[in-house]
Amino acid sequence: MTCTPAQRRYNRRIIVLSIIYAAILLPVCWVFVRHLASGPLAYVLGVAPALPVSGFFAVIGLYFVEETDEYLRMLMARQVIVASGLAMTVATFWGFLENFGLVPHLVAYAWPIVWFAGLGVGALVNKLIDRSAA
């Protein structure tokens, strides 16, 4: 399947942000494991890996704006809806279980990871719906 120009830009942006994320995360982890940062610098370094992750969400928003094919936009919208529903449901269940001391604490940055996994589940839902319609 050929990609639309919007999909190519989306893919390129995601790849660039992924490389930036790794380039930031690895040295920041190295600094914190060795206890080399404190004070304001620690806060700056602490949030640095979140910036490219936040960029992923912006890239998805840009895709919605730039994609001219309404069907492809709908497919991405369905993926985002599935991902959001999955991540928020899992976070809610986990939060209540954690509150009652039944599961360990889970760091907050785990929820975007669940959300990104939900994009994959949404892609599977799209594929299954497409197959059943054929």
PDB file of C-alpha atoms in Angstrom:
ATOM      1  CA  MET A   1       0.000   0.000   0.000  1.00  0.00           C
ATOM      2  CA  THR A   2       1.343   3.402  -0.893  1.00  0.00           C
ATOM      3  CA  CYS A   3       1.444   6.098   1.763  1.00  0.00           C
ATOM      4  CA  THR A   4      -0.197   9.452   1.424  1.00  0.00           C
ATOM      5  CA  PRO A   5       2.011  12.533   1.837  1.00  0.00           C
ATOM      6  CA  ALA A   6       0.512  13.053   5.316  1.00  0.00           C
ATOM      7  CA  GLN A   7       1.400   9.464   6.296  1.00  0.00           C
ATOM      8  CA  ARG A   8       4.968   9.925   5.059  1.00  0.00           C
ATOM      9  CA  ARG A   9       5.335  13.107   7.112  1.00  0.00           C
ATOM     10  CA  TYR A  10       3.768  11.349  10.115  1.00  0.00           C
ATOM     11  CA  ASN A  11       6.172   8.402   9.825  1.00  0.00           C
ATOM     12  CA  ARG A  12       9.191  10.666   9.348  1.00  0.00           C
ATOM     13  CA  ARG A  13       8.251  12.780  12.380  1.00  0.00           C
ATOM     14  CA  ILE A  14       7.667   9.717  14.572  1.00  0.00           C
ATOM     15  CA  ILE A  15      11.040   8.266  13.582  1.00  0.00           C
ATOM     16  CA  VAL A  16      12.839  11.553  14.285  1.00  0.00           C
ATOM     17  CA  LEU A  17      11.112  11.921  17.663  1.00  0.00           C
ATOM     18  CA  SER A  18      11.927   8.296  18.536  1.00  0.00           C
ATOM     19  CA  ILE A  19      15.607   8.907  17.823  1.00  0.00           C
ATOM     20  CA  ILE A  20      15.526  12.111  19.872  1.00  0.00           C
ATOM     21  CA  TYR A  21      13.765  10.260  22.710  1.00  0.00           C
ATOM     22  CA  ALA A  22      16.459   7.580  22.826  1.00  0.00           C
ATOM     23  CA  ALA A  23      19.213  10.181  22.514  1.00  0.00           C
ATOM     24  CA  ILE A  24      17.805  12.019  25.539  1.00  0.00           C
ATOM     25  CA  LEU A  25      16.653   9.085  27.679  1.00  0.00           C
ATOM     26  CA  LEU A  26      19.871   7.083  27.681  1.00  0.00           C
ATOM     27  CA  PRO A  27      22.197   9.856  28.910  1.00  0.00           C
ATOM     28  CA  VAL A  28      19.592  11.158  31.380  1.00  0.00           C
ATOM     29  CA  CYS A  29      19.281   7.676  32.901  1.00  0.00           C
ATOM     30  CA  TRP A  30      23.078   7.458  33.033  1.00  0.00           C
ATOM     31  CA  VAL A  31      23.263  10.799  34.880  1.00  0.00           C
ATOM     32  CA  PHE A  32      20.571   9.837  37.405  1.00  0.00           C
ATOM     33  CA  VAL A  33      21.923   6.338  38.072  1.00  0.00           C
ATOM     34  CA  ARG A  34      25.247   7.965  38.998  1.00  0.00           C
ATOM     35  CA  HIS A  35      23.545  10.705  41.063  1.00  0.00           C
ATOM     36  CA  LEU A  36      25.243  13.435  39.035  1.00  0.00           C
ATOM     37  CA  ALA A  37      22.321  15.866  38.901  1.00  0.00           C
ATOM     38  CA  SER A  38      20.566  17.786  41.619  1.00  0.00           C
ATOM     39  CA  GLY A  39      18.558  20.962  42.066  1.00  0.00           C
ATOM     40  CA  PRO A  40      17.049  22.697  39.045  1.00  0.00           C
ATOM     41  CA  LEU A  41      19.246  20.727  36.626  1.00  0.00           C
ATOM     42  CA  ALA A  42      17.719  17.486  37.912  1.00  0.00           C
ATOM     43  CA  TYR A  43      14.237  18.816  37.127  1.00  0.00           C
ATOM     44  CA  VAL A  44      15.245  19.914  33.656  1.00  0.00           C
ATOM     45  CA  LEU A  45      16.839  16.543  32.954  1.00  0.00           C
ATOM     46  CA  GLY A  46      13.913  14.746  34.595  1.00  0.00           C
ATOM     47  CA  VAL A  47      11.373  16.190  32.197  1.00  0.00           C
ATOM     48  CA  ALA A  48      13.613  16.111  29.116  1.00  0.00           C
ATOM     49  CA  PRO A  49      12.533  12.594  28.003  1.00  0.00           C
ATOM     50  CA  ALA A  50       8.890  13.675  28.244  1.00  0.00           C
ATOM     51  CA  LEU A  51       9.332  16.322  25.550  1.00  0.00           C
ATOM     52  CA  PRO A  52       9.664  13.978  22.548  1.00  0.00           C
ATOM     53  CA  VAL A  53       6.909  11.755  23.988  1.00  0.00           C
ATOM     54  CA  SER A  54       4.662  14.817  24.082  1.00  0.00           C
ATOM     55  CA  GLY A  55       5.749  15.425  20.516  1.00  0.00           C
ATOM     56  CA  PHE A  56       4.270  12.058  19.518  1.00  0.00           C
ATOM     57  CA  PHE A  57       0.834  13.334  20.509  1.00  0.00           C
ATOM     58  CA  ALA A  58       1.390  16.560  18.567  1.00  0.00           C
ATOM     59  CA  VAL A  59       2.419  14.538  15.504  1.00  0.00           C
ATOM     60  CA  ILE A  60      -0.827  12.577  15.687  1.00  0.00           C
ATOM     61  CA  GLY A  61      -2.738  15.861  15.856  1.00  0.00           C
ATOM     62  CA  LEU A  62      -0.817  17.163  12.843  1.00  0.00           C
ATOM     63  CA  TYR A  63      -1.696  13.987  10.971  1.00  0.00           C
ATOM     64  CA  PHE A  64      -5.399  14.677  11.504  1.00  0.00           C
ATOM     65  CA  VAL A  65      -4.952  18.196  10.154  1.00  0.00           C
ATOM     66  CA  GLU A  66      -2.807  17.195   7.170  1.00  0.00           C
ATOM     67  CA  GLU A  67      -4.530  13.989   6.027  1.00  0.00           C
ATOM     68  CA  THR A  68      -6.939  14.806   3.209  1.00  0.00           C
ATOM     69  CA  ASP A  69      -8.345  11.279   2.847  1.00  0.00           C
ATOM     70  CA  GLU A  70     -11.382  11.123   5.127  1.00  0.00           C
ATOM     71  CA  TYR A  71     -11.333   7.322   5.328  1.00  0.00           C
ATOM     72  CA  LEU A  72      -7.696   7.247   6.472  1.00  0.00           C
ATOM     73  CA  ARG A  73      -8.441   9.994   8.982  1.00  0.00           C
ATOM     74  CA  MET A  74     -11.338   7.913  10.313  1.00  0.00           C
ATOM     75  CA  LEU A  75      -9.073   4.876  10.673  1.00  0.00           C
ATOM     76  CA  MET A  76      -6.597   6.898  12.735  1.00  0.00           C
ATOM     77  CA  ALA A  77      -9.446   8.392  14.764  1.00  0.00           C
ATOM     78  CA  ARG A  78     -10.675   4.883  15.556  1.00  0.00           C
ATOM     79  CA  GLN A  79      -7.165   3.877  16.623  1.00  0.00           C
ATOM     80  CA  VAL A  80      -6.913   6.921  18.896  1.00  0.00           C
ATOM     81  CA  ILE A  81     -10.350   6.205  20.396  1.00  0.00           C
ATOM     82  CA  VAL A  82      -9.459   2.561  21.070  1.00  0.00           C
ATOM     83  CA  ALA A  83      -6.081   3.573  22.519  1.00  0.00           C
ATOM     84  CA  SER A  84      -7.644   6.213  24.751  1.00  0.00           C
ATOM     85  CA  GLY A  85     -10.392   3.903  25.974  1.00  0.00           C
ATOM     86  CA  LEU A  86      -7.934   1.106  26.681  1.00  0.00           C
ATOM     87  CA  ALA A  87      -5.373   3.288  28.470  1.00  0.00           C
ATOM     88  CA  MET A  88      -7.933   5.135  30.574  1.00  0.00           C
ATOM     89  CA  THR A  89      -9.735   1.904  31.498  1.00  0.00           C
ATOM     90  CA  VAL A  90      -6.517   0.146  32.509  1.00  0.00           C
ATOM     91  CA  ALA A  91      -5.374   3.246  34.434  1.00  0.00           C
ATOM     92  CA  THR A  92      -8.696   3.402  36.273  1.00  0.00           C
ATOM     93  CA  PHE A  93      -8.662  -0.288  37.213  1.00  0.00           C
ATOM     94  CA  TRP A  94      -4.990  -0.119  38.241  1.00  0.00           C
ATOM     95  CA  GLY A  95      -5.570   3.076  40.210  1.00  0.00           C
ATOM     96  CA  PHE A  96      -8.326   1.537  42.291  1.00  0.00           C
ATOM     97  CA  LEU A  97      -6.358  -1.669  42.852  1.00  0.00           C
ATOM     98  CA  GLU A  98      -3.298   0.397  43.814  1.00  0.00           C
ATOM     99  CA  ASN A  99      -5.362   2.574  46.141  1.00  0.00           C
ATOM    100  CA  PHE A 100      -6.537  -0.536  47.999  1.00  0.00           C
ATOM    101  CA  GLY A 101      -2.989  -1.903  48.237  1.00  0.00           C
ATOM    102  CA  LEU A 102      -3.639  -4.827  45.885  1.00  0.00           C
ATOM    103  CA  VAL A 103      -1.045  -4.002  43.221  1.00  0.00           C
ATOM    104  CA  PRO A 104       2.245  -2.110  43.368  1.00  0.00           C
ATOM    105  CA  HIS A 105       2.606   1.537  42.420  1.00  0.00           C
ATOM    106  CA  LEU A 106       3.024   2.078  38.694  1.00  0.00           C
ATOM    107  CA  VAL A 107       4.918   5.125  37.458  1.00  0.00           C
ATOM    108  CA  ALA A 108       2.759   7.621  35.588  1.00  0.00           C
ATOM    109  CA  TYR A 109       4.765   7.436  32.370  1.00  0.00           C
ATOM    110  CA  ALA A 110       3.500   3.871  31.987  1.00  0.00           C
ATOM    111  CA  TRP A 111       0.110   5.161  30.839  1.00  0.00           C
ATOM    112  CA  PRO A 112       1.340   6.659  27.562  1.00  0.00           C
ATOM    113  CA  ILE A 113       3.046   3.312  26.936  1.00  0.00           C
ATOM    114  CA  VAL A 114      -0.314   1.583  27.423  1.00  0.00           C
ATOM    115  CA  TRP A 115      -1.867   4.201  25.141  1.00  0.00           C
ATOM    116  CA  PHE A 116       0.690   3.564  22.392  1.00  0.00           C
ATOM    117  CA  ALA A 117       0.043  -0.180  22.721  1.00  0.00           C
ATOM    118  CA  GLY A 118      -3.632   0.704  22.350  1.00  0.00           C
ATOM    119  CA  LEU A 119      -2.838   2.263  18.971  1.00  0.00           C
ATOM    120  CA  GLY A 120      -1.705  -1.199  17.925  1.00  0.00           C
ATOM    121  CA  VAL A 121      -4.927  -2.717  19.269  1.00  0.00           C
ATOM    122  CA  GLY A 122      -6.833  -0.033  17.346  1.00  0.00           C
ATOM    123  CA  ALA A 123      -4.976  -0.974  14.157  1.00  0.00           C
ATOM    124  CA  LEU A 124      -6.011  -4.589  14.746  1.00  0.00           C
ATOM    125  CA  VAL A 125      -9.622  -3.466  15.255  1.00  0.00           C
ATOM    126  CA  ASN A 126      -9.420  -1.545  11.965  1.00  0.00           C
ATOM    127  CA  LYS A 127      -8.097  -4.628  10.194  1.00  0.00           C
ATOM    128  CA  LEU A 128     -10.794  -6.887  11.657  1.00  0.00           C
ATOM    129  CA  ILE A 129     -13.575  -4.435  10.755  1.00  0.00           C
ATOM    130  CA  ASP A 130     -12.143  -4.034   7.242  1.00  0.00           C
ATOM    131  CA  ARG A 131     -12.043  -7.820   6.777  1.00  0.00           C
ATOM    132  CA  SER A 132     -15.587  -8.325   8.001  1.00  0.00           C
ATOM    133  CA  ALA A 133     -16.824  -5.619   5.629  1.00  0.00           C
ATOM    134  CA  ALA A 134     -15.178  -7.269   2.619  1.00  0.00           C
TER     135      ALA A 134
END
